[in-house]
């Protein structure tokens, strides 16, 4: 009897410990990265013309609940208080959701194809997530 009671207590304690362990909440976890871009070097790796009016960086932020956001920050406006120009829908939605607006000079050439710039940002975050 005493042996069975010990097993029961150990089993109950194990269930209690597992049941009371908080679940991991990854909603506030994020990954971010960036890559510097410049018109002089863009043509070496890309087919489309350079889409920005100045050099700067393409940055990405990945939140598991929202996806990868891709932004452009012009050179000279890259700091923690800067809010870059959104380059993809996830970034535009995030700014709208948070009630924020870009506060850097608009530096996208009129009619520019942003598909390769967005791919650059997605690739930066994808490499960090792996």
Short mmCIF file of C-alpha atoms in Angstrom, two decimals:
data_model
loop_
_atom_site.label_atom_id
_atom_site.label_comp_id
_atom_site.label_asym_id
_atom_site.label_seq_id
_atom_site.Cartn_x
_atom_site.Cartn_y
_atom_site.Cartn_z
CA UNK A 1 0.00 0.00 0.00
CA UNK A 2 2.76 2.39 0.98
CA UNK A 3 4.54 1.72 -2.34
CA UNK A 4 1.39 2.50 -4.39
CA UNK A 5 0.80 5.73 -2.44
CA UNK A 6 4.35 6.91 -3.28
CA UNK A 7 3.80 6.24 -6.97
CA UNK A 8 0.48 8.05 -6.89
CA UNK A 9 2.03 11.11 -5.19
CA UNK A 10 4.94 11.23 -7.64
CA UNK A 11 2.55 10.95 -10.58
CA UNK A 12 0.26 13.65 -9.22
CA UNK A 13 3.22 15.95 -8.56
CA UNK A 14 4.49 15.46 -12.12
CA UNK A 15 1.07 16.27 -13.59
CA UNK A 16 0.80 19.35 -11.37
CA UNK A 17 4.23 20.63 -12.43
CA UNK A 18 3.54 20.14 -16.13
CA UNK A 19 0.04 21.59 -15.88
CA UNK A 20 1.25 24.70 -14.07
CA UNK A 21 4.18 25.46 -16.38
CA UNK A 22 3.31 28.56 -18.43
CA UNK A 23 3.05 28.05 -22.17
CA UNK A 24 5.59 29.75 -24.38
CA UNK A 25 4.06 32.85 -25.94
CA UNK A 26 5.99 33.76 -29.07
CA UNK A 27 3.69 36.59 -30.15
CA UNK A 28 6.11 39.21 -28.82
CA UNK A 29 9.22 37.54 -30.26
CA UNK A 30 10.67 39.06 -33.38
CA UNK A 31 13.65 38.91 -35.70
CA UNK A 32 14.99 41.91 -37.55
CA UNK A 33 17.77 42.55 -40.01
CA UNK A 34 18.88 44.86 -42.77
CA UNK A 35 21.08 45.15 -45.82
CA UNK A 36 22.64 48.29 -47.30
CA UNK A 37 21.62 49.20 -50.86
CA UNK A 38 23.13 51.66 -53.32
CA UNK A 39 22.35 52.42 -56.93
CA UNK A 40 25.95 51.82 -58.06
CA UNK A 41 25.92 48.21 -56.83
CA UNK A 42 22.26 47.30 -57.43
CA UNK A 43 22.69 46.32 -61.09
CA UNK A 44 25.24 43.64 -60.27
CA UNK A 45 22.66 41.44 -58.54
CA UNK A 46 19.29 42.63 -59.85
CA UNK A 47 17.47 42.79 -63.17
CA UNK A 48 15.13 45.70 -62.39
CA UNK A 49 16.44 49.28 -62.14
CA UNK A 50 17.31 50.67 -58.70
CA UNK A 51 13.91 51.67 -57.22
CA UNK A 52 15.04 54.35 -54.75
CA UNK A 53 16.15 57.97 -55.18
CA UNK A 54 18.99 57.58 -52.68
CA UNK A 55 21.11 54.97 -50.99
CA UNK A 56 19.96 53.46 -47.71
CA UNK A 57 18.98 50.14 -46.29
CA UNK A 58 16.24 47.63 -46.76
CA UNK A 59 15.19 46.27 -43.41
CA UNK A 60 12.88 43.55 -42.29
CA UNK A 61 11.04 42.68 -39.12
CA UNK A 62 9.50 39.26 -38.57
CA UNK A 63 6.79 38.72 -35.99
CA UNK A 64 5.39 35.15 -35.98
CA UNK A 65 1.81 36.42 -35.74
CA UNK A 66 2.07 39.02 -38.52
CA UNK A 67 4.68 37.87 -41.04
CA UNK A 68 7.70 39.65 -42.50
CA UNK A 69 7.52 43.43 -42.79
CA UNK A 70 9.91 45.08 -45.28
CA UNK A 71 10.92 48.77 -45.11
CA UNK A 72 13.32 51.20 -46.79
CA UNK A 73 15.23 53.78 -44.77
CA UNK A 74 17.26 56.37 -46.70
CA UNK A 75 20.88 56.99 -45.68
CA UNK A 76 21.01 59.58 -42.93
CA UNK A 77 17.65 58.50 -41.50
CA UNK A 78 18.63 55.13 -40.09
CA UNK A 79 18.13 55.22 -36.33
CA UNK A 80 15.74 53.92 -33.71
CA UNK A 81 13.35 56.88 -34.04
CA UNK A 82 12.99 56.46 -37.81
CA UNK A 83 9.96 54.78 -39.29
CA UNK A 84 10.86 53.57 -42.76
CA UNK A 85 8.78 53.53 -45.91
CA UNK A 86 6.80 50.26 -46.06
CA UNK A 87 7.62 48.16 -49.11
CA UNK A 88 5.13 45.31 -48.67
CA UNK A 89 1.58 44.82 -47.47
CA UNK A 90 2.63 43.35 -44.10
CA UNK A 91 4.64 46.52 -43.34
CA UNK A 92 1.84 48.85 -44.45
CA UNK A 93 -0.69 46.88 -42.38
CA UNK A 94 1.60 46.96 -39.32
CA UNK A 95 1.98 50.73 -39.48
CA UNK A 96 -1.76 51.18 -39.89
CA UNK A 97 -2.51 48.76 -37.03
CA UNK A 98 -0.10 50.62 -34.72
CA UNK A 99 -1.27 54.08 -35.80
CA UNK A 100 2.15 55.01 -37.19
CA UNK A 101 3.32 56.75 -40.35
CA UNK A 102 6.73 56.77 -42.02
CA UNK A 103 8.80 59.74 -40.87
CA UNK A 104 11.64 59.49 -43.38
CA UNK A 105 11.77 61.30 -46.73
CA UNK A 106 9.88 59.40 -49.39
CA UNK A 107 12.64 57.95 -51.52
CA UNK A 108 10.99 55.56 -53.96
CA UNK A 109 11.27 56.49 -57.63
CA UNK A 110 7.94 57.15 -59.29
CA UNK A 111 6.63 54.01 -60.99
CA UNK A 112 9.44 51.87 -59.58
CA UNK A 113 9.08 48.10 -59.46
CA UNK A 114 9.61 47.18 -55.81
CA UNK A 115 9.42 43.41 -56.27
CA UNK A 116 13.17 42.83 -56.08
CA UNK A 117 13.56 45.21 -53.13
CA UNK A 118 10.84 43.31 -51.26
CA UNK A 119 12.57 40.01 -52.12
CA UNK A 120 15.82 41.37 -50.67
CA UNK A 121 14.06 42.19 -47.39
CA UNK A 122 12.25 38.86 -47.23
CA UNK A 123 15.51 37.02 -47.85
CA UNK A 124 17.28 38.90 -45.04
CA UNK A 125 14.67 37.86 -42.47
CA UNK A 126 14.33 34.36 -43.89
CA UNK A 127 18.06 33.78 -43.37
CA UNK A 128 17.79 35.01 -39.75
CA UNK A 129 14.75 32.87 -38.93
CA UNK A 130 16.44 29.64 -40.04
#
